[in-house]
Amino acid sequence: MSNKYDAIKQNLRGSIAPVITPFKANGDIDFEKQSELIEFQIENGTHAISVTGTSGEPSSLTTEERVQVMENAIKTINGRIPFAPGTGSTNHDETMYLTKKAEEMGVDAAMVIVPYYNKPNQEALYDHFKTVADSVEIPIIIYNIPGRTAQNMEVGTMARLVKDCPNIVGAKESNKDFEHVNRVLLNCGRDFLLYSGIELLCYPMLTIGGAGSISATANVEPKKVAEMHDAWEEGDLKRAQDLHFELMNLNDVLFKDTNPAPVKAALGMMGMIEPVLRRPMGLPSEALQKEIRETLVEYGKIEEKASV
């Protein structure tokens, strides 16, 4: 087997921040803010950047907007850290188009989601991913998120794809079934890049040989999310474990409504973006926004608001 993907297996590790897509008040993409958010990530030690994954509201973007978001991101990153955008869709042809566009841009890898809503069977999933992987030479990361897609890629299907497609190098597993993710590494190989997409499993995933995490919380608290991975790599297991528990309250509040609504509300409170989501998404309830604000105060992200 070719060793051409060995470098990415060494470099695409740690905290991969799934940066949100910021919108202006009128709903247009705010590319200047997107660049600022990426700079914020790099300054705080994030190890790699992703866009147009779940946190980036890809289903609310046109195909060409997704290309523009990727183009602006890769220009901003300018090779400083790896870049692995989401190029998957519920539409096969769109997935092919976006993945090829990503390759043309020079991305380090492309993250391809299990198609949502369609619920393809396992053989259809194999065919979809193999066709996409065979159409490009860049590394592919499978994004398995059954809570969003209503379909789980079974371990056997993933292992078959890894065997047949040398450029399928990893998977983001937003899968609460920890037995499943253990079997992914057992069957896909211990060098397979396994990323946690479940915030409370980011640390446990490292303990079984995971490569890192793609956590929406990194939008709000990039430094501590990255530090947890750094501490693990440095062998400071106590520090990594402490950070895992330290982040738990923030993780919890940011997922009390559908991602990225709480994250965008939080970033709005931090003065980093206009807290705008495209319909049909919307901001969290006033009660949850109050809880988010209190949590941000607790974490030192904003100052306590004086009562009026």
PDB file of C-alpha atoms in Angstrom:
ATOM      1  CA  MET A   1       0.000   0.000   0.000  1.00  0.00           C
ATOM      2  CA  SER A   2       1.185   3.492  -0.813  1.00  0.00           C
ATOM      3  CA  ASN A   3       2.569   5.590   2.000  1.00  0.00           C
ATOM      4  CA  LYS A   4       1.411   8.852   0.410  1.00  0.00           C
ATOM      5  CA  TYR A   5      -1.129   9.381   3.205  1.00  0.00           C
ATOM      6  CA  ASP A   6       1.293   8.811   6.077  1.00  0.00           C
ATOM      7  CA  ALA A   7       2.003  12.547   6.465  1.00  0.00           C
ATOM      8  CA  ILE A   8      -1.649  13.440   6.953  1.00  0.00           C
ATOM      9  CA  LYS A   9      -1.976  10.644   9.499  1.00  0.00           C
ATOM     10  CA  GLN A  10       0.753  12.375  11.507  1.00  0.00           C
ATOM     11  CA  ASN A  11      -0.442  15.948  11.047  1.00  0.00           C
ATOM     12  CA  LEU A  12      -4.244  15.865  11.142  1.00  0.00           C
ATOM     13  CA  ARG A  13      -4.541  15.256  14.862  1.00  0.00           C
ATOM     14  CA  GLY A  14      -5.783  17.057  17.957  1.00  0.00           C
ATOM     15  CA  SER A  15      -8.518  19.689  17.992  1.00  0.00           C
ATOM     16  CA  ILE A  16     -10.035  20.239  14.553  1.00  0.00           C
ATOM     17  CA  ALA A  17     -12.350  23.212  15.040  1.00  0.00           C
ATOM     18  CA  PRO A  18     -15.605  23.016  13.015  1.00  0.00           C
ATOM     19  CA  VAL A  19     -15.911  26.764  12.468  1.00  0.00           C
ATOM     20  CA  ILE A  20     -19.439  28.146  12.163  1.00  0.00           C
ATOM     21  CA  THR A  21     -20.576  30.095   9.107  1.00  0.00           C
ATOM     22  CA  PRO A  22     -21.193  33.676  10.253  1.00  0.00           C
ATOM     23  CA  PHE A  23     -24.036  35.608   8.643  1.00  0.00           C
ATOM     24  CA  LYS A  24     -24.789  39.303   8.510  1.00  0.00           C
ATOM     25  CA  ALA A  25     -28.114  40.603   9.833  1.00  0.00           C
ATOM     26  CA  ASN A  26     -29.572  40.294   6.319  1.00  0.00           C
ATOM     27  CA  GLY A  27     -28.528  36.631   6.073  1.00  0.00           C
ATOM     28  CA  ASP A  28     -25.547  37.104   3.742  1.00  0.00           C
ATOM     29  CA  ILE A  29     -22.347  35.256   4.588  1.00  0.00           C
ATOM     30  CA  ASP A  30     -19.916  37.479   6.505  1.00  0.00           C
ATOM     31  CA  PHE A  31     -16.578  36.430   5.036  1.00  0.00           C
ATOM     32  CA  GLU A  32     -14.646  39.011   7.045  1.00  0.00           C
ATOM     33  CA  LYS A  33     -16.026  37.551  10.276  1.00  0.00           C
ATOM     34  CA  GLN A  34     -15.248  34.054   9.042  1.00  0.00           C
ATOM     35  CA  SER A  35     -11.603  35.048   8.623  1.00  0.00           C
ATOM     36  CA  GLU A  36     -11.603  36.585  12.114  1.00  0.00           C
ATOM     37  CA  LEU A  37     -13.017  33.377  13.599  1.00  0.00           C
ATOM     38  CA  ILE A  38     -10.311  31.319  11.908  1.00  0.00           C
ATOM     39  CA  GLU A  39      -7.614  33.683  13.218  1.00  0.00           C
ATOM     40  CA  PHE A  40      -9.148  33.321  16.692  1.00  0.00           C
ATOM     41  CA  GLN A  41      -8.797  29.545  16.389  1.00  0.00           C
ATOM     42  CA  ILE A  42      -5.187  29.653  15.213  1.00  0.00           C
ATOM     43  CA  GLU A  43      -4.201  32.144  17.930  1.00  0.00           C
ATOM     44  CA  ASN A  44      -5.663  29.829  20.578  1.00  0.00           C
ATOM     45  CA  GLY A  45      -3.769  26.717  19.563  1.00  0.00           C
ATOM     46  CA  THR A  46      -6.341  24.868  17.459  1.00  0.00           C
ATOM     47  CA  HIS A  47      -4.585  22.151  15.474  1.00  0.00           C
ATOM     48  CA  ALA A  48      -6.712  22.180  12.290  1.00  0.00           C
ATOM     49  CA  ILE A  49      -9.773  23.859  10.793  1.00  0.00           C
ATOM     50  CA  SER A  50     -12.947  22.482   9.239  1.00  0.00           C
ATOM     51  CA  VAL A  51     -15.855  24.417   7.721  1.00  0.00           C
ATOM     52  CA  THR A  52     -19.245  23.472   6.265  1.00  0.00           C
ATOM     53  CA  GLY A  53     -19.690  20.567   8.632  1.00  0.00           C
ATOM     54  CA  THR A  54     -22.756  20.443  10.876  1.00  0.00           C
ATOM     55  CA  SER A  55     -21.671  23.570  12.782  1.00  0.00           C
ATOM     56  CA  GLY A  56     -21.350  25.431   9.476  1.00  0.00           C
ATOM     57  CA  GLU A  57     -25.033  24.989   8.499  1.00  0.00           C
ATOM     58  CA  PRO A  58     -24.179  23.441   5.110  1.00  0.00           C
ATOM     59  CA  SER A  59     -27.767  22.523   4.265  1.00  0.00           C
ATOM     60  CA  SER A  60     -28.658  26.228   4.528  1.00  0.00           C
ATOM     61  CA  LEU A  61     -25.946  27.195   2.024  1.00  0.00           C
ATOM     62  CA  THR A  62     -26.117  26.958  -1.738  1.00  0.00           C
ATOM     63  CA  THR A  63     -23.526  24.756  -3.409  1.00  0.00           C
ATOM     64  CA  GLU A  64     -21.609  27.802  -4.639  1.00  0.00           C
ATOM     65  CA  GLU A  65     -21.747  29.400  -1.187  1.00  0.00           C
ATOM     66  CA  ARG A  66     -20.131  26.275   0.213  1.00  0.00           C
ATOM     67  CA  VAL A  67     -17.347  26.639  -2.354  1.00  0.00           C
ATOM     68  CA  GLN A  68     -16.925  30.316  -1.393  1.00  0.00           C
ATOM     69  CA  VAL A  69     -16.738  29.463   2.323  1.00  0.00           C
ATOM     70  CA  MET A  70     -14.047  26.857   1.607  1.00  0.00           C
ATOM     71  CA  GLU A  71     -12.119  29.270  -0.621  1.00  0.00           C
ATOM     72  CA  ASN A  72     -12.159  32.031   1.990  1.00  0.00           C
ATOM     73  CA  ALA A  73     -11.090  29.600   4.701  1.00  0.00           C
ATOM     74  CA  ILE A  74      -8.141  28.150   2.811  1.00  0.00           C
ATOM     75  CA  LYS A  75      -6.990  31.650   1.861  1.00  0.00           C
ATOM     76  CA  THR A  76      -7.174  32.759   5.505  1.00  0.00           C
ATOM     77  CA  ILE A  77      -5.414  29.667   6.861  1.00  0.00           C
ATOM     78  CA  ASN A  78      -2.657  30.055   4.267  1.00  0.00           C
ATOM     79  CA  GLY A  79      -1.055  26.718   5.084  1.00  0.00           C
ATOM     80  CA  ARG A  80      -0.461  27.479   8.769  1.00  0.00           C
ATOM     81  CA  ILE A  81      -2.471  24.493  10.013  1.00  0.00           C
ATOM     82  CA  PRO A  82      -4.289  21.662   8.187  1.00  0.00           C
ATOM     83  CA  PHE A  83      -7.689  22.276   6.592  1.00  0.00           C
ATOM     84  CA  ALA A  84     -10.368  19.589   6.243  1.00  0.00           C
ATOM     85  CA  PRO A  85     -13.716  21.027   5.081  1.00  0.00           C
ATOM     86  CA  GLY A  86     -16.991  19.151   4.947  1.00  0.00           C
ATOM     87  CA  THR A  87     -17.927  18.324   1.354  1.00  0.00           C
ATOM     88  CA  GLY A  88     -20.718  15.823   1.891  1.00  0.00           C
ATOM     89  CA  SER A  89     -24.392  16.240   1.136  1.00  0.00           C
ATOM     90  CA  THR A  90     -27.606  14.288   0.816  1.00  0.00           C
ATOM     91  CA  ASN A  91     -27.054  14.596  -2.965  1.00  0.00           C
ATOM     92  CA  HIS A  92     -24.403  12.344  -4.521  1.00  0.00           C
ATOM     93  CA  ASP A  93     -23.544  14.619  -7.451  1.00  0.00           C
ATOM     94  CA  GLU A  94     -23.194  17.633  -5.163  1.00  0.00           C
ATOM     95  CA  THR A  95     -20.879  15.639  -2.908  1.00  0.00           C
ATOM     96  CA  MET A  96     -18.751  14.685  -5.919  1.00  0.00           C
ATOM     97  CA  TYR A  97     -18.634  18.299  -7.107  1.00  0.00           C
ATOM     98  CA  LEU A  98     -17.708  19.769  -3.720  1.00  0.00           C
ATOM     99  CA  THR A  99     -15.079  17.118  -2.998  1.00  0.00           C
ATOM    100  CA  LYS A 100     -13.414  17.698  -6.372  1.00  0.00           C
ATOM    101  CA  LYS A 101     -13.538  21.471  -5.782  1.00  0.00           C
ATOM    102  CA  ALA A 102     -11.874  20.943  -2.412  1.00  0.00           C
ATOM    103  CA  GLU A 103      -9.143  18.907  -4.067  1.00  0.00           C
ATOM    104  CA  GLU A 104      -8.564  21.661  -6.629  1.00  0.00           C
ATOM    105  CA  MET A 105      -8.158  24.179  -3.793  1.00  0.00           C
ATOM    106  CA  GLY A 106      -5.451  22.076  -2.177  1.00  0.00           C
ATOM    107  CA  VAL A 107      -7.201  21.063   1.054  1.00  0.00           C
ATOM    108  CA  ASP A 108      -5.480  18.577   3.332  1.00  0.00           C
ATOM    109  CA  ALA A 109      -8.518  16.292   3.540  1.00  0.00           C
ATOM    110  CA  ALA A 110     -12.268  16.325   2.894  1.00  0.00           C
ATOM    111  CA  MET A 111     -14.883  15.252   5.418  1.00  0.00           C
ATOM    112  CA  VAL A 112     -17.842  13.462   3.803  1.00  0.00           C
ATOM    113  CA  ILE A 113     -21.004  12.914   5.806  1.00  0.00           C
ATOM    114  CA  VAL A 114     -23.210   9.835   5.648  1.00  0.00           C
ATOM    115  CA  PRO A 115     -26.093  11.180   3.509  1.00  0.00           C
ATOM    116  CA  TYR A 116     -28.872  12.517   5.697  1.00  0.00           C
ATOM    117  CA  TYR A 117     -32.626  11.993   5.205  1.00  0.00           C
ATOM    118  CA  ASN A 118     -32.156   9.449   2.374  1.00  0.00           C
ATOM    119  CA  LYS A 119     -31.188   6.605   4.748  1.00  0.00           C
ATOM    120  CA  PRO A 120     -29.238   4.557   2.162  1.00  0.00           C
ATOM    121  CA  ASN A 121     -28.633   0.920   3.077  1.00  0.00           C
ATOM    122  CA  GLN A 122     -25.118  -0.325   3.811  1.00  0.00           C
ATOM    123  CA  GLU A 123     -24.380  -1.424   0.248  1.00  0.00           C
ATOM    124  CA  ALA A 124     -25.589   1.935  -1.078  1.00  0.00           C
ATOM    125  CA  LEU A 125     -23.409   3.713   1.484  1.00  0.00           C
ATOM    126  CA  TYR A 126     -20.416   1.692   0.315  1.00  0.00           C
ATOM    127  CA  ASP A 127     -21.129   2.592  -3.319  1.00  0.00           C
ATOM    128  CA  HIS A 128     -21.584   6.308  -2.514  1.00  0.00           C
ATOM    129  CA  PHE A 129     -18.352   6.627  -0.528  1.00  0.00           C
ATOM    130  CA  LYS A 130     -16.280   4.463  -2.846  1.00  0.00           C
ATOM    131  CA  THR A 131     -17.370   6.494  -5.875  1.00  0.00           C
ATOM    132  CA  VAL A 132     -16.478   9.752  -4.120  1.00  0.00           C
ATOM    133  CA  ALA A 133     -13.147   8.442  -2.828  1.00  0.00           C
ATOM    134  CA  ASP A 134     -12.186   7.011  -6.228  1.00  0.00           C
ATOM    135  CA  SER A 135     -12.859  10.374  -7.904  1.00  0.00           C
ATOM    136  CA  VAL A 136     -10.125  12.208  -5.962  1.00  0.00           C
ATOM    137  CA  GLU A 137      -6.689  11.576  -4.494  1.00  0.00           C
ATOM    138  CA  ILE A 138      -7.039  13.699  -1.364  1.00  0.00           C
ATOM    139  CA  PRO A 139      -7.625  11.976   1.987  1.00  0.00           C
ATOM    140  CA  ILE A 140     -11.270  11.361   2.880  1.00  0.00           C
ATOM    141  CA  ILE A 141     -12.698  11.382   6.414  1.00  0.00           C
ATOM    142  CA  ILE A 142     -16.051   9.641   6.805  1.00  0.00           C
ATOM    143  CA  TYR A 143     -18.476  11.615   8.970  1.00  0.00           C
ATOM    144  CA  ASN A 144     -20.789   9.223  10.793  1.00  0.00           C
ATOM    145  CA  ILE A 145     -23.497  11.038  12.762  1.00  0.00           C
ATOM    146  CA  PRO A 146     -26.538   8.774  13.101  1.00  0.00           C
ATOM    147  CA  GLY A 147     -28.406  11.286  15.271  1.00  0.00           C
ATOM    148  CA  ARG A 148     -28.563  13.639  12.275  1.00  0.00           C
ATOM    149  CA  THR A 149     -28.628  11.209   9.373  1.00  0.00           C
ATOM    150  CA  ALA A 150     -30.941   8.530  10.817  1.00  0.00           C
ATOM    151  CA  GLN A 151     -28.517   5.951   9.443  1.00  0.00           C
ATOM    152  CA  ASN A 152     -25.415   4.479  11.074  1.00  0.00           C
ATOM    153  CA  MET A 153     -22.482   3.357   8.957  1.00  0.00           C
ATOM    154  CA  GLU A 154     -21.790  -0.101  10.314  1.00  0.00           C
ATOM    155  CA  VAL A 155     -18.248  -1.091  11.265  1.00  0.00           C
ATOM    156  CA  GLY A 156     -18.152  -3.729   8.533  1.00  0.00           C
ATOM    157  CA  THR A 157     -19.050  -1.179   5.858  1.00  0.00           C
ATOM    158  CA  MET A 158     -16.423   1.262   7.093  1.00  0.00           C
ATOM    159  CA  ALA A 159     -13.760  -1.444   7.256  1.00  0.00           C
ATOM    160  CA  ARG A 160     -14.595  -2.541   3.718  1.00  0.00           C
ATOM    161  CA  LEU A 161     -14.240   1.032   2.466  1.00  0.00           C
ATOM    162  CA  VAL A 162     -10.910   1.460   4.235  1.00  0.00           C
ATOM    163  CA  LYS A 163      -9.643  -1.753   2.656  1.00  0.00           C
ATOM    164  CA  ASP A 164     -10.796  -0.798  -0.847  1.00  0.00           C
ATOM    165  CA  CYS A 165     -10.018   2.955  -0.796  1.00  0.00           C
ATOM    166  CA  PRO A 166      -6.490   3.864   0.343  1.00  0.00           C
ATOM    167  CA  ASN A 167      -7.433   7.546   0.641  1.00  0.00           C
ATOM    168  CA  ILE A 168     -10.147   6.906   3.236  1.00  0.00           C
ATOM    169  CA  VAL A 169      -7.923   7.627   6.200  1.00  0.00           C
ATOM    170  CA  GLY A 170     -10.289   8.353   9.080  1.00  0.00           C
ATOM    171  CA  ALA A 171     -13.743   8.947  10.489  1.00  0.00           C
ATOM    172  CA  LYS A 172     -15.458  11.540  12.612  1.00  0.00           C
ATOM    173  CA  GLU A 173     -17.695   9.454  14.850  1.00  0.00           C
ATOM    174  CA  SER A 174     -20.560  11.421  16.355  1.00  0.00           C
ATOM    175  CA  ASN A 175     -21.708   8.161  17.802  1.00  0.00           C
ATOM    176  CA  LYS A 176     -22.617   7.698  21.458  1.00  0.00           C
ATOM    177  CA  ASP A 177     -22.081   3.950  21.140  1.00  0.00           C
ATOM    178  CA  PHE A 178     -18.566   3.611  22.566  1.00  0.00           C
ATOM    179  CA  GLU A 179     -18.504  -0.098  21.764  1.00  0.00           C
ATOM    180  CA  HIS A 180     -18.985   0.871  18.091  1.00  0.00           C
ATOM    181  CA  VAL A 181     -16.038   3.278  18.058  1.00  0.00           C
ATOM    182  CA  ASN A 182     -13.796   0.701  19.723  1.00  0.00           C
ATOM    183  CA  ARG A 183     -14.681  -1.747  16.962  1.00  0.00           C
ATOM    184  CA  VAL A 184     -13.953   0.892  14.312  1.00  0.00           C
ATOM    185  CA  LEU A 185     -10.310   1.014  15.407  1.00  0.00           C
ATOM    186  CA  LEU A 186     -10.129  -2.761  15.787  1.00  0.00           C
ATOM    187  CA  ASN A 187     -11.435  -3.379  12.273  1.00  0.00           C
ATOM    188  CA  CYS A 188     -10.139  -0.341  10.369  1.00  0.00           C
ATOM    189  CA  GLY A 189      -6.637  -0.454  11.831  1.00  0.00           C
ATOM    190  CA  ARG A 190      -5.010   1.188  14.807  1.00  0.00           C
ATOM    191  CA  ASP A 191      -3.515   3.881  12.544  1.00  0.00           C
ATOM    192  CA  PHE A 192      -6.999   4.870  11.322  1.00  0.00           C
ATOM    193  CA  LEU A 193      -7.728   8.509  12.245  1.00  0.00           C
ATOM    194  CA  LEU A 194     -10.660   8.352  14.642  1.00  0.00           C
ATOM    195  CA  TYR A 195     -12.109  11.702  15.744  1.00  0.00           C
ATOM    196  CA  SER A 196     -14.779  12.236  18.363  1.00  0.00           C
ATOM    197  CA  GLY A 197     -17.767  14.343  17.387  1.00  0.00           C
ATOM    198  CA  ILE A 198     -19.418  13.759  20.767  1.00  0.00           C
ATOM    199  CA  GLU A 199     -18.093  16.307  23.249  1.00  0.00           C
ATOM    200  CA  LEU A 200     -18.178  14.065  26.312  1.00  0.00           C
ATOM    201  CA  LEU A 201     -16.294  11.362  24.416  1.00  0.00           C
ATOM    202  CA  CYS A 202     -13.414  13.571  23.222  1.00  0.00           C
ATOM    203  CA  TYR A 203     -11.143  12.545  26.089  1.00  0.00           C
ATOM    204  CA  PRO A 204     -12.268   8.891  26.276  1.00  0.00           C
ATOM    205  CA  MET A 205     -11.650   8.549  22.516  1.00  0.00           C
ATOM    206  CA  LEU A 206      -8.008   9.529  23.023  1.00  0.00           C
ATOM    207  CA  THR A 207      -7.565   6.746  25.568  1.00  0.00           C
ATOM    208  CA  ILE A 208      -8.385   4.042  22.995  1.00  0.00           C
ATOM    209  CA  GLY A 209      -6.126   5.520  20.319  1.00  0.00           C
ATOM    210  CA  GLY A 210      -8.267   8.265  18.803  1.00  0.00           C
ATOM    211  CA  ALA A 211      -6.597  10.988  16.752  1.00  0.00           C
ATOM    212  CA  GLY A 212      -8.521  13.915  18.208  1.00  0.00           C
ATOM    213  CA  SER A 213     -11.874  15.630  18.106  1.00  0.00           C
ATOM    214  CA  ILE A 214     -14.035  17.795  15.881  1.00  0.00           C
ATOM    215  CA  SER A 215     -15.980  19.556  18.620  1.00  0.00           C
ATOM    216  CA  ALA A 216     -18.407  22.455  18.218  1.00  0.00           C
ATOM    217  CA  THR A 217     -17.348  23.653  21.670  1.00  0.00           C
ATOM    218  CA  ALA A 218     -14.020  24.671  20.132  1.00  0.00           C
ATOM    219  CA  ASN A 219     -15.870  27.596  18.533  1.00  0.00           C
ATOM    220  CA  VAL A 220     -16.359  29.093  22.001  1.00  0.00           C
ATOM    221  CA  GLU A 221     -13.433  27.717  24.034  1.00  0.00           C
ATOM    222  CA  PRO A 222     -10.718  26.750  21.520  1.00  0.00           C
ATOM    223  CA  LYS A 223      -7.800  27.094  23.913  1.00  0.00           C
ATOM    224  CA  LYS A 224      -8.968  24.575  26.493  1.00  0.00           C
ATOM    225  CA  VAL A 225     -10.171  22.083  23.875  1.00  0.00           C
ATOM    226  CA  ALA A 226      -6.745  22.227  22.204  1.00  0.00           C
ATOM    227  CA  GLU A 227      -4.948  22.094  25.559  1.00  0.00           C
ATOM    228  CA  MET A 228      -6.718  18.857  26.448  1.00  0.00           C
ATOM    229  CA  HIS A 229      -5.222  17.215  23.372  1.00  0.00           C
ATOM    230  CA  ASP A 230      -1.817  18.797  23.966  1.00  0.00           C
ATOM    231  CA  ALA A 231      -1.786  17.538  27.551  1.00  0.00           C
ATOM    232  CA  TRP A 232      -2.651  14.033  26.360  1.00  0.00           C
ATOM    233  CA  GLU A 233       0.127  14.068  23.745  1.00  0.00           C
ATOM    234  CA  GLU A 234       2.615  15.323  26.348  1.00  0.00           C
ATOM    235  CA  GLY A 235       1.678  12.497  28.711  1.00  0.00           C
ATOM    236  CA  ASP A 236       0.058  14.803  31.280  1.00  0.00           C
ATOM    237  CA  LEU A 237      -2.967  12.574  31.698  1.00  0.00           C
ATOM    238  CA  LYS A 238      -4.163  14.282  34.886  1.00  0.00           C
ATOM    239  CA  ARG A 239      -4.260  17.669  33.132  1.00  0.00           C
ATOM    240  CA  ALA A 240      -6.091  16.191  30.136  1.00  0.00           C
ATOM    241  CA  GLN A 241      -8.629  14.540  32.410  1.00  0.00           C
ATOM    242  CA  ASP A 242      -9.096  17.730  34.442  1.00  0.00           C
ATOM    243  CA  LEU A 243      -9.782  19.713  31.256  1.00  0.00           C
ATOM    244  CA  HIS A 244     -12.278  17.067  30.140  1.00  0.00           C
ATOM    245  CA  PHE A 245     -14.327  17.624  33.289  1.00  0.00           C
ATOM    246  CA  GLU A 246     -13.710  21.369  33.302  1.00  0.00           C
ATOM    247  CA  LEU A 247     -15.322  21.644  29.862  1.00  0.00           C
ATOM    248  CA  MET A 248     -18.326  19.517  30.725  1.00  0.00           C
ATOM    249  CA  ASN A 249     -20.750  22.250  31.841  1.00  0.00           C
ATOM    250  CA  LEU A 250     -19.986  24.300  28.727  1.00  0.00           C
ATOM    251  CA  ASN A 251     -20.381  21.232  26.519  1.00  0.00           C
ATOM    252  CA  ASP A 252     -23.738  20.506  28.122  1.00  0.00           C
ATOM    253  CA  VAL A 253     -25.230  23.973  27.681  1.00  0.00           C
ATOM    254  CA  LEU A 254     -24.053  24.253  24.075  1.00  0.00           C
ATOM    255  CA  PHE A 255     -26.056  21.153  23.183  1.00  0.00           C
ATOM    256  CA  LYS A 256     -29.336  21.909  24.936  1.00  0.00           C
ATOM    257  CA  ASP A 257     -30.656  23.031  21.552  1.00  0.00           C
ATOM    258  CA  THR A 258     -29.709  21.991  18.032  1.00  0.00           C
ATOM    259  CA  ASN A 259     -26.134  22.829  17.063  1.00  0.00           C
ATOM    260  CA  PRO A 260     -25.078  25.483  16.081  1.00  0.00           C
ATOM    261  CA  ALA A 261     -27.875  27.601  17.595  1.00  0.00           C
ATOM    262  CA  PRO A 262     -26.403  27.727  21.149  1.00  0.00           C
ATOM    263  CA  VAL A 263     -22.865  28.216  19.785  1.00  0.00           C
ATOM    264  CA  LYS A 264     -23.973  31.149  17.648  1.00  0.00           C
ATOM    265  CA  ALA A 265     -25.868  32.646  20.586  1.00  0.00           C
ATOM    266  CA  ALA A 266     -22.712  32.311  22.700  1.00  0.00           C
ATOM    267  CA  LEU A 267     -20.460  33.877  20.061  1.00  0.00           C
ATOM    268  CA  GLY A 268     -22.962  36.710  19.742  1.00  0.00           C
ATOM    269  CA  MET A 269     -22.792  37.320  23.489  1.00  0.00           C
ATOM    270  CA  MET A 270     -18.992  37.311  23.225  1.00  0.00           C
ATOM    271  CA  GLY A 271     -19.233  40.058  20.584  1.00  0.00           C
ATOM    272  CA  MET A 272     -17.649  37.910  17.896  1.00  0.00           C
ATOM    273  CA  ILE A 273     -20.539  37.572  15.419  1.00  0.00           C
ATOM    274  CA  GLU A 274     -24.064  38.658  14.654  1.00  0.00           C
ATOM    275  CA  PRO A 275     -26.026  35.736  16.183  1.00  0.00           C
ATOM    276  CA  VAL A 276     -27.876  34.915  12.979  1.00  0.00           C
ATOM    277  CA  LEU A 277     -28.962  31.499  11.675  1.00  0.00           C
ATOM    278  CA  ARG A 278     -30.692  30.923   8.369  1.00  0.00           C
ATOM    279  CA  ARG A 279     -34.222  29.594   8.463  1.00  0.00           C
ATOM    280  CA  PRO A 280     -35.462  27.030   9.296  1.00  0.00           C
ATOM    281  CA  MET A 281     -32.914  27.264  12.160  1.00  0.00           C
ATOM    282  CA  GLY A 282     -33.349  29.870  14.864  1.00  0.00           C
ATOM    283  CA  LEU A 283     -31.784  31.056  18.114  1.00  0.00           C
ATOM    284  CA  PRO A 284     -32.426  29.232  21.402  1.00  0.00           C
ATOM    285  CA  SER A 285     -35.215  30.233  23.752  1.00  0.00           C
ATOM    286  CA  GLU A 286     -34.720  33.213  26.055  1.00  0.00           C
ATOM    287  CA  ALA A 287     -34.441  30.810  28.995  1.00  0.00           C
ATOM    288  CA  LEU A 288     -31.625  28.869  27.351  1.00  0.00           C
ATOM    289  CA  GLN A 289     -29.901  32.065  26.243  1.00  0.00           C
ATOM    290  CA  LYS A 290     -29.912  33.179  29.881  1.00  0.00           C
ATOM    291  CA  GLU A 291     -28.337  29.864  30.868  1.00  0.00           C
ATOM    292  CA  ILE A 292     -25.736  30.185  28.105  1.00  0.00           C
ATOM    293  CA  ARG A 293     -24.893  33.712  29.301  1.00  0.00           C
ATOM    294  CA  GLU A 294     -24.493  32.510  32.896  1.00  0.00           C
ATOM    295  CA  THR A 295     -22.225  29.693  31.732  1.00  0.00           C
ATOM    296  CA  LEU A 296     -20.080  32.082  29.689  1.00  0.00           C
ATOM    297  CA  VAL A 297     -19.683  34.259  32.795  1.00  0.00           C
ATOM    298  CA  GLU A 298     -18.701  31.160  34.785  1.00  0.00           C
ATOM    299  CA  TYR A 299     -16.029  30.329  32.187  1.00  0.00           C
ATOM    300  CA  GLY A 300     -14.745  33.903  32.050  1.00  0.00           C
ATOM    301  CA  LYS A 301     -15.760  34.369  28.424  1.00  0.00           C
ATOM    302  CA  ILE A 302     -17.912  37.444  29.159  1.00  0.00           C
ATOM    303  CA  GLU A 303     -18.406  39.735  32.136  1.00  0.00           C
ATOM    304  CA  GLU A 304     -21.523  39.488  34.263  1.00  0.00           C
ATOM    305  CA  LYS A 305     -24.229  41.724  32.847  1.00  0.00           C
ATOM    306  CA  ALA A 306     -25.392  44.392  35.244  1.00  0.00           C
ATOM    307  CA  SER A 307     -29.115  44.225  35.976  1.00  0.00           C
ATOM    308  CA  VAL A 308     -31.113  47.081  34.470  1.00  0.00           C
TER     309      VAL A 308
END
